[in-house]
Each structure stands twice: as C-alpha cells, then as structure tokens.
Amino acid sequence: MEETKNKIEEQDNDNIYVYSEYPDNDNPSGYADKHNLDDSGPNYSQVGNNDVDLSEDHYRESSDSFGSSPFFLMLKVLFSPIEGWKSVRRSKPGIEEMQQKCFYPLLGIYSLSKFMRIVYNTRTPVAEVIVSAISSFVSFFFGYFCIMLIMKALMHNELEKYRNEDFSKIFVCISLSTLCLFFTLLDIFPMLWAVLIFLPIWTIYAICRGVRFFKFPENKKAAFTVILSGLIVGVPCLIDWFLQAILPN
C-alpha cells in the first residue's frame, strides 16, 4: 500500500516545478534565478496591449476628428450657427482642406444639378444647360477670390489686427458652400421653388451670427455685417448674371 501511495504522489508531482527557498551553491543570492523560470506560458499582464483602445480618451479623439471634418463643420454652422462657428474657431481647419472636402465638391454638385432641367423639360436645349452649368461654377469659383480681394481692401486693418485673415477665408468658404447646397436643392426640386427660394436667407442669418467671432470693434460690427452679407450672397449672383448675359446660348 505504501509503494502504491508513493507512486501516485510521484505522478502528481511530475508537472510541478518546485524551487528551493534556500540558497544553493549555484545561486548564492538566495532564490532561484528568474532566467531559470519557465516563461513559456502566456503573460496575462500583457494580454490586450495591442488591442484597440476603447477608452474614453480614444472615443473622444475619434469623435473630435469626425466633428472637425470640413463638411460636418459646414452642416453644424447651418443647424446651429453660433455653436458651429465656435467649432470652426476651435478646430481651425485648413483652407485647402475646407475647399477640397467641402466647397469644391458642393460646387461641382451644384453645377451638375443644372442638368435637372432636361429631366423636367426634355425640350430644354442642351447648350443652354451647359452654359448655365459653366456660369454657375465660374460665378462661385471666382466669386470666392473676388470676395476675398474686396474684404481685404475694406477690412485689411481689422483682419490683420485681430489675426482674422485665415478665419475670414474659412468663413467665406463655408458660407458659399451653404449657398451651393441651397441652390442645388432649388434645381433638384423646382416644384418647391416658392419655399426653397428663401433658404439663402439662412446663409445671411449664419453670417450675422458668425461676425461676432471676428472680434470687430463695436462701432464697425454692424457695417461689416452688412458688407459681408452683401459680398457673399451678391458677388456670385452678379458674376452669374454677367456670364449669362455675355455667353452665347
């Protein structure tokens, strides 16, 4: 019986590593060397280190990157002008990024929306639609640069004093993008013209709410608000009217 008991204990201890708690001749430090330990198993302290970070900071960073996208900023200005312009000032998007990811795509869609005339009226001459699409694109594309030149001529001191030159470019770019969006809806849904024709007024409202972030002097804020609203809405319309008059149909 004792021999059977000893064999069972030996089998149970086959896979158990026992280290002496007392120093030996090979390891005088007192304990087993850590290099002699069996480290072939998984290290649970490092499990998940390479996994996706789902912490609150990572989530906030992802949300901020999405919230600072140019198109999202434009929509935020539309739905909540004050909070939208605050986000623009806070995120400080690049002018080229705003143009390439918001203004130019919306301008291209607006130009293509002119071909909806053929859908609603098949007798509309194609040449007339092409001229309208070209004039619409040119009016906003060059209108942006015309607006910036006039602004710099009229508000140069204020823009330079308060370091608003970069913000002014973003401001005009976003405002023109909203106009492109509204005019596109007018072309796609001409049957709602009586309602949609008032949408550009919302752009003027957004401009009025955003002028406060230029930090203009109080005695010039009202005048500059009128100037900005007139330039952003009026310049593209004037260029489009001029091109429609001189281009052959």
CSV table of C-alpha atoms in Angstrom, one decimal:
chain,number,residue,atom,x,y,z
A,1,MET,CA,0.0,0.0,0.0
A,2,GLU,CA,2.8,2.4,0.8
A,3,GLU,CA,4.5,1.7,-2.5
A,4,THR,CA,1.2,2.4,-4.4
A,5,LYS,CA,0.8,5.7,-2.5
A,6,ASN,CA,4.3,6.8,-3.3
A,7,LYS,CA,3.8,6.2,-7.0
A,8,ILE,CA,0.6,8.2,-7.0
A,9,GLU,CA,2.4,11.1,-5.3
A,10,GLU,CA,5.3,10.9,-7.8
A,11,GLN,CA,2.8,11.0,-10.8
A,12,ASP,CA,1.0,14.0,-9.3
A,13,ASN,CA,4.3,15.9,-8.9
A,14,ASP,CA,5.6,15.2,-12.4
A,15,ASN,CA,4.5,18.6,-13.8
A,16,ILE,CA,5.1,20.7,-10.7
A,17,TYR,CA,8.2,22.8,-10.5
A,18,VAL,CA,9.5,23.1,-7.0
A,19,TYR,CA,12.1,25.7,-6.3
A,20,SER,CA,14.1,25.8,-3.1
A,21,GLU,CA,13.6,28.7,-0.8
A,22,TYR,CA,17.2,28.4,0.5
A,23,PRO,CA,20.3,29.4,-1.3
A,24,ASP,CA,22.5,26.8,-3.0
A,25,ASN,CA,26.0,26.8,-4.4
A,26,ASP,CA,24.9,27.8,-7.9
A,27,ASN,CA,22.7,30.6,-6.8
A,28,PRO,CA,24.1,32.3,-3.7
A,29,SER,CA,21.7,35.2,-3.9
A,30,GLY,CA,19.1,33.1,-2.1
A,31,TYR,CA,16.4,32.4,-4.6
A,32,ALA,CA,16.0,30.8,-8.0
A,33,ASP,CA,17.3,32.9,-10.9
A,34,LYS,CA,14.4,34.5,-12.8
A,35,HIS,CA,16.1,33.3,-16.1
A,36,ASN,CA,15.6,29.7,-14.9
A,37,LEU,CA,11.9,30.1,-14.5
A,38,ASP,CA,9.5,28.6,-17.0
A,39,ASP,CA,8.2,31.6,-19.0
A,40,SER,CA,6.8,29.7,-21.9
A,41,GLY,CA,3.2,30.3,-20.8
A,42,PRO,CA,1.2,33.4,-21.6
A,43,ASN,CA,1.9,36.6,-19.7
A,44,TYR,CA,-1.5,37.7,-18.7
A,45,SER,CA,-0.2,41.2,-17.6
A,46,GLN,CA,0.4,42.0,-21.3
A,47,VAL,CA,-2.8,40.5,-22.8
A,48,GLY,CA,-4.7,43.1,-24.7
A,49,ASN,CA,-1.9,45.6,-25.0
A,50,ASN,CA,-2.2,45.5,-28.8
A,51,ASP,CA,-6.0,45.6,-28.9
A,52,VAL,CA,-8.0,48.6,-30.0
A,53,ASP,CA,-8.1,51.3,-27.3
A,54,LEU,CA,-11.7,51.6,-26.3
A,55,SER,CA,-11.0,54.1,-23.5
A,56,GLU,CA,-13.0,57.3,-23.1
A,57,ASP,CA,-10.0,59.4,-24.4
A,58,HIS,CA,-9.7,57.4,-27.6
A,59,TYR,CA,-13.5,57.7,-28.1
A,60,ARG,CA,-13.3,61.4,-27.6
A,61,GLU,CA,-10.4,61.7,-30.0
A,62,SER,CA,-12.3,59.8,-32.7
A,63,SER,CA,-15.4,62.0,-32.2
A,64,ASP,CA,-13.4,65.1,-32.4
A,65,SER,CA,-11.7,64.1,-35.6
A,66,PHE,CA,-15.1,63.4,-37.1
A,67,GLY,CA,-16.6,66.6,-35.7
A,68,SER,CA,-13.8,68.6,-37.2
A,69,SER,CA,-14.3,67.4,-40.8
A,70,PRO,CA,-15.0,70.3,-43.2
A,71,PHE,CA,-18.4,69.1,-44.4
A,72,PHE,CA,-19.5,68.3,-40.8
A,73,LEU,CA,-18.5,71.8,-39.7
A,74,MET,CA,-20.5,73.3,-42.5
A,75,LEU,CA,-23.6,71.4,-41.5
A,76,LYS,CA,-23.0,72.4,-37.9
A,77,VAL,CA,-23.0,76.0,-38.9
A,78,LEU,CA,-26.2,75.5,-40.8
A,79,PHE,CA,-28.1,73.8,-37.9
A,80,SER,CA,-26.6,75.8,-35.1
A,81,PRO,CA,-24.7,78.9,-36.3
A,82,ILE,CA,-23.2,80.0,-33.0
A,83,GLU,CA,-22.0,76.6,-31.9
A,84,GLY,CA,-20.9,75.8,-35.5
A,85,TRP,CA,-18.7,78.9,-35.7
A,86,LYS,CA,-17.3,78.1,-32.3
A,87,SER,CA,-16.3,74.7,-33.5
A,88,VAL,CA,-14.7,76.3,-36.6
A,89,ARG,CA,-12.6,78.6,-34.4
A,90,ARG,CA,-11.7,75.8,-32.1
A,91,SER,CA,-10.8,73.2,-34.7
A,92,LYS,CA,-9.0,75.6,-37.0
A,93,PRO,CA,-9.4,73.7,-40.3
A,94,GLY,CA,-7.0,74.4,-43.2
A,95,ILE,CA,-8.3,76.5,-46.0
A,96,GLU,CA,-7.2,73.9,-48.6
A,97,GLU,CA,-8.9,71.1,-46.7
A,98,MET,CA,-12.1,73.1,-46.5
A,99,GLN,CA,-12.0,73.9,-50.2
A,100,GLN,CA,-11.2,70.3,-51.3
A,101,LYS,CA,-13.5,68.5,-48.9
A,102,CYS,CA,-16.5,70.8,-48.7
A,103,PHE,CA,-16.6,73.8,-51.1
A,104,TYR,CA,-15.4,72.3,-54.4
A,105,PRO,CA,-17.5,69.1,-54.1
A,106,LEU,CA,-20.7,71.1,-53.3
A,107,LEU,CA,-19.8,73.5,-56.1
A,108,GLY,CA,-19.4,70.6,-58.6
A,109,ILE,CA,-22.7,69.0,-57.5
A,110,TYR,CA,-24.4,72.4,-57.9
A,111,SER,CA,-23.1,72.7,-61.4
A,112,LEU,CA,-24.3,69.2,-62.3
A,113,SER,CA,-27.7,70.0,-60.8
A,114,LYS,CA,-28.3,72.3,-63.8
A,115,PHE,CA,-28.9,69.3,-66.0
A,116,MET,CA,-32.0,68.5,-64.0
A,117,ARG,CA,-33.7,71.0,-66.3
A,118,ILE,CA,-33.5,68.3,-69.1
A,119,VAL,CA,-35.3,65.9,-66.8
A,120,TYR,CA,-38.2,68.2,-66.0
A,121,ASN,CA,-38.4,69.6,-69.6
A,122,THR,CA,-37.0,67.4,-72.3
A,123,ARG,CA,-37.2,70.3,-74.8
A,124,THR,CA,-34.6,72.4,-73.0
A,125,PRO,CA,-31.6,72.9,-75.3
A,126,VAL,CA,-28.5,71.1,-74.1
A,127,ALA,CA,-26.3,74.1,-75.0
A,128,GLU,CA,-28.4,76.3,-72.6
A,129,VAL,CA,-27.9,73.9,-69.8
A,130,ILE,CA,-24.2,73.6,-70.4
A,131,VAL,CA,-23.8,77.4,-70.4
A,132,SER,CA,-25.8,77.6,-67.1
A,133,ALA,CA,-23.6,74.9,-65.5
A,134,ILE,CA,-20.4,76.7,-66.5
A,135,SER,CA,-21.6,80.1,-65.4
A,136,SER,CA,-22.7,78.7,-62.0
A,137,PHE,CA,-19.3,77.1,-61.5
A,138,VAL,CA,-17.4,80.1,-62.5
A,139,SER,CA,-19.5,82.5,-60.5
A,140,PHE,CA,-18.8,80.7,-57.2
A,141,PHE,CA,-15.2,79.7,-58.0
A,142,PHE,CA,-14.0,83.2,-59.0
A,143,GLY,CA,-16.6,84.8,-56.7
A,144,TYR,CA,-14.6,83.4,-53.7
A,145,PHE,CA,-11.4,85.2,-54.8
A,146,CYS,CA,-13.3,88.4,-55.6
A,147,ILE,CA,-14.9,88.4,-52.2
A,148,MET,CA,-11.5,87.9,-50.5
A,149,LEU,CA,-10.0,90.8,-52.5
A,150,ILE,CA,-12.8,93.2,-51.6
A,151,MET,CA,-12.7,92.1,-48.0
A,152,LYS,CA,-9.0,92.7,-47.8
A,153,ALA,CA,-9.4,96.1,-49.4
A,154,LEU,CA,-12.2,97.2,-47.0
A,155,MET,CA,-11.2,95.4,-43.8
A,156,HIS,CA,-7.5,94.9,-44.1
A,157,ASN,CA,-6.6,96.7,-40.8
A,158,GLU,CA,-9.2,94.9,-38.8
A,159,LEU,CA,-8.4,91.5,-40.3
A,160,GLU,CA,-4.7,91.9,-39.7
A,161,LYS,CA,-5.1,93.5,-36.2
A,162,TYR,CA,-7.2,90.6,-34.8
A,163,ARG,CA,-5.4,87.9,-36.9
A,164,ASN,CA,-8.6,87.0,-38.7
A,165,GLU,CA,-7.3,86.5,-42.2
A,166,ASP,CA,-7.3,82.7,-42.0
A,167,PHE,CA,-10.7,82.7,-40.3
A,168,SER,CA,-12.1,85.0,-42.9
A,169,LYS,CA,-11.1,82.6,-45.7
A,170,ILE,CA,-12.8,79.7,-43.9
A,171,PHE,CA,-15.8,81.9,-43.1
A,172,VAL,CA,-16.4,82.8,-46.8
A,173,CYS,CA,-15.7,79.3,-47.9
A,174,ILE,CA,-18.3,77.8,-45.5
A,175,SER,CA,-20.9,80.5,-46.4
A,176,LEU,CA,-20.5,79.9,-50.1
A,177,SER,CA,-20.8,76.2,-49.5
A,178,THR,CA,-24.2,76.7,-47.8
A,179,LEU,CA,-25.3,78.7,-50.8
A,180,CYS,CA,-24.2,76.0,-53.2
A,181,LEU,CA,-26.2,73.5,-51.2
A,182,PHE,CA,-29.4,75.6,-51.2
A,183,PHE,CA,-29.2,76.4,-54.9
A,184,THR,CA,-28.7,72.7,-55.6
A,185,LEU,CA,-31.9,71.9,-53.8
A,186,LEU,CA,-33.6,74.6,-55.9
A,187,ASP,CA,-32.5,72.9,-59.1
A,188,ILE,CA,-33.4,69.4,-58.0
A,189,PHE,CA,-36.8,70.3,-56.6
A,190,PRO,CA,-38.1,73.2,-58.8
A,191,MET,CA,-41.7,72.4,-57.7
A,192,LEU,CA,-40.7,73.7,-54.2
A,193,TRP,CA,-39.3,76.9,-55.6
A,194,ALA,CA,-41.7,79.1,-53.6
A,195,VAL,CA,-40.4,77.6,-50.3
A,196,LEU,CA,-36.7,76.9,-51.2
A,197,ILE,CA,-36.1,80.4,-52.6
A,198,PHE,CA,-35.9,81.7,-49.0
A,199,LEU,CA,-33.2,79.3,-48.0
A,200,PRO,CA,-30.4,81.7,-48.9
A,201,ILE,CA,-31.7,83.9,-46.1
A,202,TRP,CA,-30.5,81.3,-43.7
A,203,THR,CA,-27.0,81.8,-45.0
A,204,ILE,CA,-27.3,85.5,-44.2
A,205,TYR,CA,-28.5,84.6,-40.7
A,206,ALA,CA,-25.5,82.4,-40.2
A,207,ILE,CA,-23.2,85.2,-41.4
A,208,CYS,CA,-24.8,87.6,-39.0
A,209,ARG,CA,-24.3,85.1,-36.1
A,210,GLY,CA,-20.7,84.5,-37.1
A,211,VAL,CA,-19.5,88.1,-37.4
A,212,ARG,CA,-19.1,88.3,-33.7
A,213,PHE,CA,-16.1,85.8,-33.9
A,214,PHE,CA,-14.2,88.3,-36.0
A,215,LYS,CA,-13.9,90.5,-32.9
A,216,PHE,CA,-14.5,93.6,-34.9
A,217,PRO,CA,-14.9,96.9,-33.0
A,218,GLU,CA,-18.4,97.6,-31.8
A,219,ASN,CA,-18.8,100.7,-33.9
A,220,LYS,CA,-17.9,98.8,-37.1
A,221,LYS,CA,-19.6,95.5,-36.4
A,222,ALA,CA,-22.9,96.4,-38.0
A,223,ALA,CA,-21.4,97.9,-41.1
A,224,PHE,CA,-19.1,94.9,-41.6
A,225,THR,CA,-22.0,92.5,-41.1
A,226,VAL,CA,-23.9,94.2,-44.0
A,227,ILE,CA,-20.7,94.2,-46.1
A,228,LEU,CA,-20.0,90.5,-45.6
A,229,SER,CA,-23.7,89.5,-46.2
A,230,GLY,CA,-23.8,91.6,-49.4
A,231,LEU,CA,-20.5,90.3,-50.7
A,232,ILE,CA,-21.1,86.6,-50.0
A,233,VAL,CA,-24.6,86.5,-51.5
A,234,GLY,CA,-24.3,89.3,-54.1
A,235,VAL,CA,-20.9,88.6,-55.8
A,236,PRO,CA,-21.7,85.1,-57.1
A,237,CYS,CA,-25.1,86.3,-58.3
A,238,LEU,CA,-23.7,89.3,-60.1
A,239,ILE,CA,-21.0,87.2,-61.8
A,240,ASP,CA,-23.6,84.6,-62.8
A,241,TRP,CA,-25.9,87.2,-64.3
A,242,PHE,CA,-23.0,88.8,-66.2
A,243,LEU,CA,-21.8,85.5,-67.6
A,244,GLN,CA,-25.4,84.6,-68.6
A,245,ALA,CA,-25.6,87.9,-70.5
A,246,ILE,CA,-22.4,87.6,-72.5
A,247,LEU,CA,-22.1,83.9,-73.1
A,248,PRO,CA,-23.9,82.7,-76.2
A,249,ASN,CA,-26.9,80.3,-75.8
